mmCIF file with all atom_site columns, C-alpha atoms in Angstrom:
data_model
loop_
_atom_site.group_PDB
_atom_site.id
_atom_site.type_symbol
_atom_site.label_atom_id
_atom_site.label_alt_id
_atom_site.label_comp_id
_atom_site.label_asym_id
_atom_site.label_entity_id
_atom_site.label_seq_id
_atom_site.pdbx_PDB_ins_code
_atom_site.Cartn_x
_atom_site.Cartn_y
_atom_site.Cartn_z
_atom_site.occupancy
_atom_site.B_iso_or_equiv
_atom_site.pdbx_formal_charge
_atom_site.auth_seq_id
_atom_site.auth_comp_id
_atom_site.auth_asym_id
_atom_site.auth_atom_id
_atom_site.pdbx_PDB_model_num
ATOM 1   C CA . UNK A 1 1   ? 12.271  -15.951 23.721 1.00 73.00 ? 1   UNK A CA 1
ATOM 2   C CA . UNK A 1 2   ? 13.322  -12.510 22.536 1.00 78.00 ? 2   UNK A CA 1
ATOM 3   C CA . UNK A 1 3   ? 11.540  -13.119 19.210 1.00 92.00 ? 3   UNK A CA 1
ATOM 4   C CA . UNK A 1 4   ? 12.849  -11.006 16.324 1.00 95.00 ? 4   UNK A CA 1
ATOM 5   C CA . UNK A 1 5   ? 15.414  -8.390  17.282 1.00 96.00 ? 5   UNK A CA 1
ATOM 6   C CA . UNK A 1 6   ? 16.817  -5.595  15.155 1.00 97.00 ? 6   UNK A CA 1
ATOM 7   C CA . UNK A 1 7   ? 19.762  -3.264  15.651 1.00 97.00 ? 7   UNK A CA 1
ATOM 8   C CA . UNK A 1 8   ? 20.221  -0.367  15.567 1.00 97.00 ? 8   UNK A CA 1
ATOM 9   C CA . UNK A 1 9   ? 16.872  1.299   16.319 1.00 95.00 ? 9   UNK A CA 1
ATOM 10  C CA . UNK A 1 10  ? 17.919  4.547   14.641 1.00 96.00 ? 10  UNK A CA 1
ATOM 11  C CA . UNK A 1 11  ? 20.681  5.398   12.177 1.00 96.00 ? 11  UNK A CA 1
ATOM 12  C CA . UNK A 1 12  ? 21.708  8.477   10.212 1.00 97.00 ? 12  UNK A CA 1
ATOM 13  C CA . UNK A 1 13  ? 23.976  8.002   7.205  1.00 97.00 ? 13  UNK A CA 1
ATOM 14  C CA . UNK A 1 14  ? 25.493  10.314  4.654  1.00 97.00 ? 14  UNK A CA 1
ATOM 15  C CA . UNK A 1 15  ? 24.993  9.588   0.979  1.00 98.00 ? 15  UNK A CA 1
ATOM 16  C CA . UNK A 1 16  ? 27.504  7.007   -0.198 1.00 97.00 ? 16  UNK A CA 1
ATOM 17  C CA . UNK A 1 17  ? 28.178  5.468   3.197  1.00 97.00 ? 17  UNK A CA 1
ATOM 18  C CA . UNK A 1 18  ? 27.634  1.786   3.802  1.00 96.00 ? 18  UNK A CA 1
ATOM 19  C CA . UNK A 1 19  ? 26.097  -0.007  6.731  1.00 96.00 ? 19  UNK A CA 1
ATOM 20  C CA . UNK A 1 20  ? 24.524  -3.272  7.835  1.00 98.00 ? 20  UNK A CA 1
ATOM 21  C CA . UNK A 1 21  ? 21.172  -3.582  9.543  1.00 98.00 ? 21  UNK A CA 1
ATOM 22  C CA . UNK A 1 22  ? 21.162  -6.547  11.871 1.00 98.00 ? 22  UNK A CA 1
ATOM 23  C CA . UNK A 1 23  ? 18.301  -8.983  12.360 1.00 98.00 ? 23  UNK A CA 1
ATOM 24  C CA . UNK A 1 24  ? 18.223  -12.034 14.582 1.00 97.00 ? 24  UNK A CA 1
ATOM 25  C CA . UNK A 1 25  ? 15.547  -14.477 15.715 1.00 96.00 ? 25  UNK A CA 1
ATOM 26  C CA . UNK A 1 26  ? 15.651  -17.123 18.412 1.00 95.00 ? 26  UNK A CA 1
ATOM 27  C CA . UNK A 1 27  ? 12.622  -19.153 17.341 1.00 93.00 ? 27  UNK A CA 1
ATOM 28  C CA . UNK A 1 28  ? 14.509  -21.479 14.972 1.00 92.00 ? 28  UNK A CA 1
ATOM 29  C CA . UNK A 1 29  ? 12.486  -20.125 12.054 1.00 93.00 ? 29  UNK A CA 1
ATOM 30  C CA . UNK A 1 30  ? 13.549  -21.148 8.574  1.00 91.00 ? 30  UNK A CA 1
ATOM 31  C CA . UNK A 1 31  ? 12.001  -18.206 6.777  1.00 93.00 ? 31  UNK A CA 1
ATOM 32  C CA . UNK A 1 32  ? 13.213  -14.615 7.210  1.00 95.00 ? 32  UNK A CA 1
ATOM 33  C CA . UNK A 1 33  ? 12.559  -11.440 5.267  1.00 96.00 ? 33  UNK A CA 1
ATOM 34  C CA . UNK A 1 34  ? 13.212  -7.712  5.089  1.00 97.00 ? 34  UNK A CA 1
ATOM 35  C CA . UNK A 1 35  ? 10.617  -5.025  4.366  1.00 97.00 ? 35  UNK A CA 1
ATOM 36  C CA . UNK A 1 36  ? 10.781  -1.283  4.095  1.00 97.00 ? 36  UNK A CA 1
ATOM 37  C CA . UNK A 1 37  ? 7.938   0.982   5.128  1.00 95.00 ? 37  UNK A CA 1
ATOM 38  C CA . UNK A 1 38  ? 7.400   4.366   3.528  1.00 94.00 ? 38  UNK A CA 1
ATOM 39  C CA . UNK A 1 39  ? 4.533   6.791   4.193  1.00 88.00 ? 39  UNK A CA 1
ATOM 40  C CA . UNK A 1 40  ? 1.462   5.986   2.136  1.00 85.00 ? 40  UNK A CA 1
ATOM 41  C CA . UNK A 1 41  ? 3.029   2.874   0.617  1.00 86.00 ? 41  UNK A CA 1
ATOM 42  C CA . UNK A 1 42  ? 2.605   0.187   3.230  1.00 89.00 ? 42  UNK A CA 1
ATOM 43  C CA . UNK A 1 43  ? 5.413   -2.353  3.572  1.00 94.00 ? 43  UNK A CA 1
ATOM 44  C CA . UNK A 1 44  ? 7.330   -3.632  0.572  1.00 95.00 ? 44  UNK A CA 1
ATOM 45  C CA . UNK A 1 45  ? 9.421   -6.794  0.454  1.00 95.00 ? 45  UNK A CA 1
ATOM 46  C CA . UNK A 1 46  ? 13.159  -6.240  -0.178 1.00 97.00 ? 46  UNK A CA 1
ATOM 47  C CA . UNK A 1 47  ? 14.720  -9.712  0.136  1.00 97.00 ? 47  UNK A CA 1
ATOM 48  C CA . UNK A 1 48  ? 13.777  -12.982 1.733  1.00 95.00 ? 48  UNK A CA 1
ATOM 49  C CA . UNK A 1 49  ? 15.347  -16.285 2.699  1.00 94.00 ? 49  UNK A CA 1
ATOM 50  C CA . UNK A 1 50  ? 13.751  -19.716 3.006  1.00 91.00 ? 50  UNK A CA 1
ATOM 51  C CA . UNK A 1 51  ? 16.711  -21.184 4.877  1.00 91.00 ? 51  UNK A CA 1
ATOM 52  C CA . UNK A 1 52  ? 20.416  -20.865 5.581  1.00 93.00 ? 52  UNK A CA 1
ATOM 53  C CA . UNK A 1 53  ? 22.330  -20.306 2.368  1.00 94.00 ? 53  UNK A CA 1
ATOM 54  C CA . UNK A 1 54  ? 19.220  -19.461 0.311  1.00 95.00 ? 54  UNK A CA 1
ATOM 55  C CA . UNK A 1 55  ? 18.101  -15.920 -0.489 1.00 96.00 ? 55  UNK A CA 1
ATOM 56  C CA . UNK A 1 56  ? 15.889  -14.355 -3.127 1.00 95.00 ? 56  UNK A CA 1
ATOM 57  C CA . UNK A 1 57  ? 14.743  -10.933 -4.243 1.00 95.00 ? 57  UNK A CA 1
ATOM 58  C CA . UNK A 1 58  ? 11.501  -9.318  -3.330 1.00 93.00 ? 58  UNK A CA 1
ATOM 59  C CA . UNK A 1 59  ? 9.696   -6.346  -4.818 1.00 92.00 ? 59  UNK A CA 1
ATOM 60  C CA . UNK A 1 60  ? 12.350  -3.644  -4.197 1.00 96.00 ? 60  UNK A CA 1
ATOM 61  C CA . UNK A 1 61  ? 15.805  -5.287  -4.006 1.00 97.00 ? 61  UNK A CA 1
ATOM 62  C CA . UNK A 1 62  ? 17.955  -2.665  -5.745 1.00 96.00 ? 62  UNK A CA 1
ATOM 63  C CA . UNK A 1 63  ? 20.622  -1.134  -3.523 1.00 96.00 ? 63  UNK A CA 1
ATOM 64  C CA . UNK A 1 64  ? 20.442  -3.878  -0.919 1.00 97.00 ? 64  UNK A CA 1
ATOM 65  C CA . UNK A 1 65  ? 22.365  -7.112  -0.344 1.00 97.00 ? 65  UNK A CA 1
ATOM 66  C CA . UNK A 1 66  ? 21.616  -9.985  1.996  1.00 97.00 ? 66  UNK A CA 1
ATOM 67  C CA . UNK A 1 67  ? 23.172  -13.247 3.056  1.00 96.00 ? 67  UNK A CA 1
ATOM 68  C CA . UNK A 1 68  ? 22.032  -16.040 5.345  1.00 97.00 ? 68  UNK A CA 1
ATOM 69  C CA . UNK A 1 69  ? 24.919  -17.963 6.834  1.00 96.00 ? 69  UNK A CA 1
ATOM 70  C CA . UNK A 1 70  ? 23.014  -19.128 9.924  1.00 96.00 ? 70  UNK A CA 1
ATOM 71  C CA . UNK A 1 71  ? 19.380  -19.865 10.710 1.00 95.00 ? 71  UNK A CA 1
ATOM 72  C CA . UNK A 1 72  ? 19.334  -17.129 13.356 1.00 96.00 ? 72  UNK A CA 1
ATOM 73  C CA . UNK A 1 73  ? 20.725  -14.115 11.485 1.00 97.00 ? 73  UNK A CA 1
ATOM 74  C CA . UNK A 1 74  ? 19.700  -12.261 8.333  1.00 98.00 ? 74  UNK A CA 1
ATOM 75  C CA . UNK A 1 75  ? 21.639  -8.989  7.902  1.00 98.00 ? 75  UNK A CA 1
ATOM 76  C CA . UNK A 1 76  ? 20.692  -6.363  5.327  1.00 98.00 ? 76  UNK A CA 1
ATOM 77  C CA . UNK A 1 77  ? 23.554  -4.429  3.731  1.00 98.00 ? 77  UNK A CA 1
ATOM 78  C CA . UNK A 1 78  ? 23.425  -1.029  2.099  1.00 97.00 ? 78  UNK A CA 1
ATOM 79  C CA . UNK A 1 79  ? 26.614  -0.725  0.051  1.00 92.00 ? 79  UNK A CA 1
ATOM 80  C CA . UNK A 1 80  ? 26.247  2.927   -0.940 1.00 96.00 ? 80  UNK A CA 1
ATOM 81  C CA . UNK A 1 81  ? 23.372  4.666   0.805  1.00 96.00 ? 81  UNK A CA 1
ATOM 82  C CA . UNK A 1 82  ? 21.109  7.023   -1.124 1.00 97.00 ? 82  UNK A CA 1
ATOM 83  C CA . UNK A 1 83  ? 18.450  9.466   0.160  1.00 97.00 ? 83  UNK A CA 1
ATOM 84  C CA . UNK A 1 84  ? 15.805  7.247   -1.480 1.00 96.00 ? 84  UNK A CA 1
ATOM 85  C CA . UNK A 1 85  ? 16.694  4.585   1.081  1.00 97.00 ? 85  UNK A CA 1
ATOM 86  C CA . UNK A 1 86  ? 15.460  6.740   3.947  1.00 97.00 ? 86  UNK A CA 1
ATOM 87  C CA . UNK A 1 87  ? 12.794  4.519   5.433  1.00 97.00 ? 87  UNK A CA 1
ATOM 88  C CA . UNK A 1 88  ? 11.809  2.295   8.329  1.00 96.00 ? 88  UNK A CA 1
ATOM 89  C CA . UNK A 1 89  ? 13.090  -1.236  7.907  1.00 97.00 ? 89  UNK A CA 1
ATOM 90  C CA . UNK A 1 90  ? 11.401  -4.285  9.368  1.00 96.00 ? 90  UNK A CA 1
ATOM 91  C CA . UNK A 1 91  ? 12.719  -7.801  9.626  1.00 97.00 ? 91  UNK A CA 1
ATOM 92  C CA . UNK A 1 92  ? 10.329  -10.730 9.925  1.00 95.00 ? 92  UNK A CA 1
ATOM 93  C CA . UNK A 1 93  ? 10.498  -14.472 10.426 1.00 94.00 ? 93  UNK A CA 1
ATOM 94  C CA . UNK A 1 94  ? 8.115   -17.380 10.314 1.00 90.00 ? 94  UNK A CA 1
ATOM 95  C CA . UNK A 1 95  ? 8.269   -21.041 11.137 1.00 85.00 ? 95  UNK A CA 1
ATOM 96  C CA . UNK A 1 96  ? 7.934   -24.074 8.943  1.00 77.00 ? 96  UNK A CA 1
ATOM 97  C CA . UNK A 1 97  ? 4.691   -24.762 7.147  1.00 73.00 ? 97  UNK A CA 1
ATOM 98  C CA . UNK A 1 98  ? 2.879   -22.389 4.850  1.00 64.00 ? 98  UNK A CA 1
ATOM 99  C CA . UNK A 1 99  ? 0.064   -21.879 7.359  1.00 70.00 ? 99  UNK A CA 1
ATOM 100 C CA . UNK A 1 100 ? 2.163   -19.956 9.842  1.00 78.00 ? 100 UNK A CA 1
ATOM 101 C CA . UNK A 1 101 ? 2.294   -16.205 10.269 1.00 84.00 ? 101 UNK A CA 1
ATOM 102 C CA . UNK A 1 102 ? 5.244   -13.854 10.117 1.00 88.00 ? 102 UNK A CA 1
ATOM 103 C CA . UNK A 1 103 ? 6.584   -12.236 13.279 1.00 91.00 ? 103 UNK A CA 1
ATOM 104 C CA . UNK A 1 104 ? 7.993   -8.751  12.901 1.00 93.00 ? 104 UNK A CA 1
ATOM 105 C CA . UNK A 1 105 ? 10.853  -7.036  14.654 1.00 95.00 ? 105 UNK A CA 1
ATOM 106 C CA . UNK A 1 106 ? 10.561  -3.516  16.145 1.00 93.00 ? 106 UNK A CA 1
ATOM 107 C CA . UNK A 1 107 ? 12.123  -1.824  13.123 1.00 95.00 ? 107 UNK A CA 1
ATOM 108 C CA . UNK A 1 108 ? 15.127  0.353   12.282 1.00 97.00 ? 108 UNK A CA 1
ATOM 109 C CA . UNK A 1 109 ? 14.562  3.982   11.296 1.00 96.00 ? 109 UNK A CA 1
ATOM 110 C CA . UNK A 1 110 ? 17.189  4.985   8.735  1.00 97.00 ? 110 UNK A CA 1
ATOM 111 C CA . UNK A 1 111 ? 17.801  8.507   7.496  1.00 97.00 ? 111 UNK A CA 1
ATOM 112 C CA . UNK A 1 112 ? 20.178  9.157   4.599  1.00 97.00 ? 112 UNK A CA 1
ATOM 113 C CA . UNK A 1 113 ? 21.236  12.789  4.151  1.00 97.00 ? 113 UNK A CA 1
ATOM 114 C CA . UNK B 2 1   ? 0.824   -10.427 -9.444 1.00 78.00 ? 1   UNK B CA 1
ATOM 115 C CA . UNK B 2 2   ? -0.886  -10.197 -6.098 1.00 85.00 ? 2   UNK B CA 1
ATOM 116 C CA . UNK B 2 3   ? -2.089  -6.855  -4.775 1.00 91.00 ? 3   UNK B CA 1
ATOM 117 C CA . UNK B 2 4   ? -4.090  -5.387  -1.907 1.00 95.00 ? 4   UNK B CA 1
ATOM 118 C CA . UNK B 2 5   ? -6.258  -2.272  -1.841 1.00 96.00 ? 5   UNK B CA 1
ATOM 119 C CA . UNK B 2 6   ? -7.307  -0.505  1.325  1.00 97.00 ? 6   UNK B CA 1
ATOM 120 C CA . UNK B 2 7   ? -9.550  2.263   0.028  1.00 96.00 ? 7   UNK B CA 1
ATOM 121 C CA . UNK B 2 8   ? -9.793  4.225   3.281  1.00 96.00 ? 8   UNK B CA 1
ATOM 122 C CA . UNK B 2 9   ? -6.648  6.136   4.206  1.00 95.00 ? 9   UNK B CA 1
ATOM 123 C CA . UNK B 2 10  ? -8.054  7.506   7.459  1.00 97.00 ? 10  UNK B CA 1
ATOM 124 C CA . UNK B 2 11  ? -11.166 6.627   9.481  1.00 97.00 ? 11  UNK B CA 1
ATOM 125 C CA . UNK B 2 12  ? -12.478 8.372   12.589 1.00 97.00 ? 12  UNK B CA 1
ATOM 126 C CA . UNK B 2 13  ? -14.833 6.494   14.907 1.00 97.00 ? 13  UNK B CA 1
ATOM 127 C CA . UNK B 2 14  ? -16.392 7.345   18.256 1.00 97.00 ? 14  UNK B CA 1
ATOM 128 C CA . UNK B 2 15  ? -15.419 5.187   21.190 1.00 97.00 ? 15  UNK B CA 1
ATOM 129 C CA . UNK B 2 16  ? -17.976 2.405   21.609 1.00 97.00 ? 16  UNK B CA 1
ATOM 130 C CA . UNK B 2 17  ? -19.100 2.544   17.993 1.00 98.00 ? 17  UNK B CA 1
ATOM 131 C CA . UNK B 2 18  ? -18.705 -0.311  15.542 1.00 97.00 ? 18  UNK B CA 1
ATOM 132 C CA . UNK B 2 19  ? -15.872 -0.454  13.033 1.00 97.00 ? 19  UNK B CA 1
ATOM 133 C CA . UNK B 2 20  ? -15.356 -1.909  9.595  1.00 98.00 ? 20  UNK B CA 1
ATOM 134 C CA . UNK B 2 21  ? -12.093 -1.531  7.671  1.00 98.00 ? 21  UNK B CA 1
ATOM 135 C CA . UNK B 2 22  ? -12.165 -2.492  4.027  1.00 98.00 ? 22  UNK B CA 1
ATOM 136 C CA . UNK B 2 23  ? -9.668  -4.668  2.190  1.00 98.00 ? 23  UNK B CA 1
ATOM 137 C CA . UNK B 2 24  ? -9.802  -5.933  -1.387 1.00 97.00 ? 24  UNK B CA 1
ATOM 138 C CA . UNK B 2 25  ? -7.209  -8.287  -2.811 1.00 94.00 ? 25  UNK B CA 1
ATOM 139 C CA . UNK B 2 26  ? -6.141  -9.582  -6.173 1.00 90.00 ? 26  UNK B CA 1
ATOM 140 C CA . UNK B 2 27  ? -4.680  -13.050 -6.419 1.00 84.00 ? 27  UNK B CA 1
ATOM 141 C CA . UNK B 2 28  ? -5.139  -15.878 -8.887 1.00 74.00 ? 28  UNK B CA 1
ATOM 142 C CA . UNK B 2 29  ? -5.649  -18.715 -6.441 1.00 78.00 ? 29  UNK B CA 1
ATOM 143 C CA . UNK B 2 30  ? -6.994  -19.150 -2.934 1.00 77.00 ? 30  UNK B CA 1
ATOM 144 C CA . UNK B 2 31  ? -5.215  -16.447 -0.975 1.00 85.00 ? 31  UNK B CA 1
ATOM 145 C CA . UNK B 2 32  ? -3.621  -16.404 2.422  1.00 90.00 ? 32  UNK B CA 1
ATOM 146 C CA . UNK B 2 33  ? -4.916  -13.214 4.058  1.00 93.00 ? 33  UNK B CA 1
ATOM 147 C CA . UNK B 2 34  ? -3.810  -11.296 7.121  1.00 94.00 ? 34  UNK B CA 1
ATOM 148 C CA . UNK B 2 35  ? -4.630  -8.222  9.155  1.00 97.00 ? 35  UNK B CA 1
ATOM 149 C CA . UNK B 2 36  ? -1.830  -6.543  11.108 1.00 96.00 ? 36  UNK B CA 1
ATOM 150 C CA . UNK B 2 37  ? -1.977  -3.574  13.484 1.00 97.00 ? 37  UNK B CA 1
ATOM 151 C CA . UNK B 2 38  ? 0.808   -1.063  14.065 1.00 95.00 ? 38  UNK B CA 1
ATOM 152 C CA . UNK B 2 39  ? 0.859   1.406   16.952 1.00 92.00 ? 39  UNK B CA 1
ATOM 153 C CA . UNK B 2 40  ? 2.956   4.564   16.493 1.00 86.00 ? 40  UNK B CA 1
ATOM 154 C CA . UNK B 2 41  ? 6.669   3.800   16.514 1.00 83.00 ? 41  UNK B CA 1
ATOM 155 C CA . UNK B 2 42  ? 6.066   0.087   16.932 1.00 86.00 ? 42  UNK B CA 1
ATOM 156 C CA . UNK B 2 43  ? 6.367   -3.048  14.858 1.00 88.00 ? 43  UNK B CA 1
ATOM 157 C CA . UNK B 2 44  ? 3.481   -5.006  13.392 1.00 93.00 ? 44  UNK B CA 1
ATOM 158 C CA . UNK B 2 45  ? 1.259   -7.310  15.412 1.00 94.00 ? 45  UNK B CA 1
ATOM 159 C CA . UNK B 2 46  ? -0.891  -9.970  13.792 1.00 94.00 ? 46  UNK B CA 1
ATOM 160 C CA . UNK B 2 47  ? -4.614  -9.549  14.485 1.00 97.00 ? 47  UNK B CA 1
ATOM 161 C CA . UNK B 2 48  ? -5.890  -12.527 12.512 1.00 95.00 ? 48  UNK B CA 1
ATOM 162 C CA . UNK B 2 49  ? -5.265  -14.689 9.485  1.00 93.00 ? 49  UNK B CA 1
ATOM 163 C CA . UNK B 2 50  ? -7.211  -16.708 6.924  1.00 92.00 ? 50  UNK B CA 1
ATOM 164 C CA . UNK B 2 51  ? -5.801  -19.743 5.171  1.00 87.00 ? 51  UNK B CA 1
ATOM 165 C CA . UNK B 2 52  ? -8.822  -21.928 4.496  1.00 82.00 ? 52  UNK B CA 1
ATOM 166 C CA . UNK B 2 53  ? -12.005 -23.225 6.084  1.00 84.00 ? 53  UNK B CA 1
ATOM 167 C CA . UNK B 2 54  ? -14.493 -21.044 7.904  1.00 87.00 ? 54  UNK B CA 1
ATOM 168 C CA . UNK B 2 55  ? -14.758 -17.704 6.140  1.00 90.00 ? 55  UNK B CA 1
ATOM 169 C CA . UNK B 2 56  ? -15.413 -15.798 9.378  1.00 96.00 ? 56  UNK B CA 1
ATOM 170 C CA . UNK B 2 57  ? -12.155 -15.543 11.285 1.00 96.00 ? 57  UNK B CA 1
ATOM 171 C CA . UNK B 2 58  ? -11.797 -14.489 14.891 1.00 96.00 ? 58  UNK B CA 1
ATOM 172 C CA . UNK B 2 59  ? -8.716  -12.661 16.054 1.00 96.00 ? 59  UNK B CA 1
ATOM 173 C CA . UNK B 2 60  ? -7.226  -10.995 19.072 1.00 96.00 ? 60  UNK B CA 1
ATOM 174 C CA . UNK B 2 61  ? -8.574  -7.876  20.815 1.00 95.00 ? 61  UNK B CA 1
ATOM 175 C CA . UNK B 2 62  ? -12.142 -8.646  19.751 1.00 97.00 ? 62  UNK B CA 1
ATOM 176 C CA . UNK B 2 63  ? -11.535 -8.275  16.011 1.00 98.00 ? 63  UNK B CA 1
ATOM 177 C CA . UNK B 2 64  ? -12.985 -10.502 13.308 1.00 98.00 ? 64  UNK B CA 1
ATOM 178 C CA . UNK B 2 65  ? -12.763 -10.591 9.528  1.00 98.00 ? 65  UNK B CA 1
ATOM 179 C CA . UNK B 2 66  ? -14.840 -12.210 6.822  1.00 96.00 ? 66  UNK B CA 1
ATOM 180 C CA . UNK B 2 67  ? -13.408 -13.668 3.637  1.00 94.00 ? 67  UNK B CA 1
ATOM 181 C CA . UNK B 2 68  ? -15.724 -13.178 0.655  1.00 94.00 ? 68  UNK B CA 1
ATOM 182 C CA . UNK B 2 69  ? -14.318 -14.832 -2.435 1.00 91.00 ? 69  UNK B CA 1
ATOM 183 C CA . UNK B 2 70  ? -17.027 -13.446 -4.738 1.00 91.00 ? 70  UNK B CA 1
ATOM 184 C CA . UNK B 2 71  ? -16.105 -9.888  -3.741 1.00 93.00 ? 71  UNK B CA 1
ATOM 185 C CA . UNK B 2 72  ? -12.349 -10.482 -3.318 1.00 93.00 ? 72  UNK B CA 1
ATOM 186 C CA . UNK B 2 73  ? -12.660 -8.889  0.085  1.00 96.00 ? 73  UNK B CA 1
ATOM 187 C CA . UNK B 2 74  ? -11.416 -9.498  3.600  1.00 97.00 ? 74  UNK B CA 1
ATOM 188 C CA . UNK B 2 75  ? -12.941 -6.741  5.722  1.00 98.00 ? 75  UNK B CA 1
ATOM 189 C CA . UNK B 2 76  ? -12.007 -6.279  9.361  1.00 98.00 ? 76  UNK B CA 1
ATOM 190 C CA . UNK B 2 77  ? -14.723 -5.609  11.940 1.00 98.00 ? 77  UNK B CA 1
ATOM 191 C CA . UNK B 2 78  ? -15.094 -4.854  15.603 1.00 98.00 ? 78  UNK B CA 1
ATOM 192 C CA . UNK B 2 79  ? -18.482 -4.340  17.298 1.00 97.00 ? 79  UNK B CA 1
ATOM 193 C CA . UNK B 2 80  ? -17.309 -1.716  19.817 1.00 97.00 ? 80  UNK B CA 1
ATOM 194 C CA . UNK B 2 81  ? -14.005 0.140   19.573 1.00 97.00 ? 81  UNK B CA 1
ATOM 195 C CA . UNK B 2 82  ? -11.873 1.247   22.499 1.00 96.00 ? 82  UNK B CA 1
ATOM 196 C CA . UNK B 2 83  ? -9.528  4.247   22.625 1.00 95.00 ? 83  UNK B CA 1
ATOM 197 C CA . UNK B 2 84  ? -6.616  1.797   22.643 1.00 95.00 ? 84  UNK B CA 1
ATOM 198 C CA . UNK B 2 85  ? -7.601  0.612   19.145 1.00 97.00 ? 85  UNK B CA 1
ATOM 199 C CA . UNK B 2 86  ? -6.258  3.831   17.638 1.00 97.00 ? 86  UNK B CA 1
ATOM 200 C CA . UNK B 2 87  ? -3.467  2.669   15.327 1.00 97.00 ? 87  UNK B CA 1
ATOM 201 C CA . UNK B 2 88  ? -2.698  1.891   11.714 1.00 96.00 ? 88  UNK B CA 1
ATOM 202 C CA . UNK B 2 89  ? -4.136  -1.275  10.228 1.00 98.00 ? 89  UNK B CA 1
ATOM 203 C CA . UNK B 2 90  ? -2.656  -3.214  7.342  1.00 97.00 ? 90  UNK B CA 1
ATOM 204 C CA . UNK B 2 91  ? -4.253  -5.910  5.235  1.00 97.00 ? 91  UNK B CA 1
ATOM 205 C CA . UNK B 2 92  ? -1.861  -8.319  3.502  1.00 95.00 ? 92  UNK B CA 1
ATOM 206 C CA . UNK B 2 93  ? -2.012  -11.215 1.057  1.00 92.00 ? 93  UNK B CA 1
ATOM 207 C CA . UNK B 2 94  ? 0.588   -13.966 0.719  1.00 88.00 ? 94  UNK B CA 1
ATOM 208 C CA . UNK B 2 95  ? 1.456   -16.027 -2.322 1.00 79.00 ? 95  UNK B CA 1
ATOM 209 C CA . UNK B 2 96  ? 1.110   -19.798 -2.391 1.00 71.00 ? 96  UNK B CA 1
ATOM 210 C CA . UNK B 2 97  ? 3.839   -21.050 -0.115 1.00 70.00 ? 97  UNK B CA 1
ATOM 211 C CA . UNK B 2 98  ? 3.455   -17.958 2.037  1.00 70.00 ? 98  UNK B CA 1
ATOM 212 C CA . UNK B 2 99  ? 6.871   -16.618 1.071  1.00 72.00 ? 99  UNK B CA 1
ATOM 213 C CA . UNK B 2 100 ? 5.973   -13.123 -0.059 1.00 83.00 ? 100 UNK B CA 1
ATOM 214 C CA . UNK B 2 101 ? 3.594   -10.814 1.768  1.00 88.00 ? 101 UNK B CA 1
ATOM 215 C CA . UNK B 2 102 ? 2.054   -7.960  -0.186 1.00 92.00 ? 102 UNK B CA 1
ATOM 216 C CA . UNK B 2 103 ? 0.637   -5.205  2.000  1.00 94.00 ? 103 UNK B CA 1
ATOM 217 C CA . UNK B 2 104 ? -2.012  -2.614  1.431  1.00 96.00 ? 104 UNK B CA 1
ATOM 218 C CA . UNK B 2 105 ? -1.190  1.013   2.067  1.00 96.00 ? 105 UNK B CA 1
ATOM 219 C CA . UNK B 2 106 ? -2.860  0.957   5.466  1.00 96.00 ? 106 UNK B CA 1
ATOM 220 C CA . UNK B 2 107 ? -5.813  2.631   7.183  1.00 97.00 ? 107 UNK B CA 1
ATOM 221 C CA . UNK B 2 108 ? -5.170  4.975   10.076 1.00 96.00 ? 108 UNK B CA 1
ATOM 222 C CA . UNK B 2 109 ? -7.851  4.716   12.751 1.00 97.00 ? 109 UNK B CA 1
ATOM 223 C CA . UNK B 2 110 ? -8.598  7.623   15.067 1.00 97.00 ? 110 UNK B CA 1
ATOM 224 C CA . UNK B 2 111 ? -10.915 7.183   18.052 1.00 97.00 ? 111 UNK B CA 1
ATOM 225 C CA . UNK B 2 112 ? -12.799 10.177  19.446 1.00 96.00 ? 112 UNK B CA 1
ATOM 226 C CA . UNK B 2 113 ? -14.339 10.234  22.934 1.00 91.00 ? 113 UNK B CA 1
#
């Protein structure tokens, strides 16, 4: 199993550009989520999904869109990038049952100039 | 709302010495608690988790943590640190249903020879 994969690893955008961060998992996990990590702030939940076709907002959803058309994929879209979205983005997934842990991808480092 | 406090931003420990990293949480019900470790430029790896039962939890790499409900704490310990333990450590609490993880701001651990 590859686990949770994320692409790209690094990305530089100009203000106003759009892009999609890709996340995929091959563990047949129902639950997937996106976090951003900023210095001194830990990780904060952006959006999450409890299954295909179901998404919900986390702590910091503004400026981001998600969709979940398949169990495997959970892309994160930035429609109009802003410098405040410069961050490291992590995708995570976990299996069924509330007593399971989340597995994290390697992250995408995004810089918006 | 759930929250996590890690009061120590940075800790320096000599190799071979014991370690304790502090974590305090706020949550209205019985929490799900986690410790993750992050090496520079890497994703997050789960060290251990607490859902219920025995309040002393054993994890990987020789780490353990103790859940103390009366103190709202979940401190991480290791009896003898190794240079490879240098990393950033995050405590996290999940809501009932384990859908949303809330992270602390992290503690950076430095090991000196």
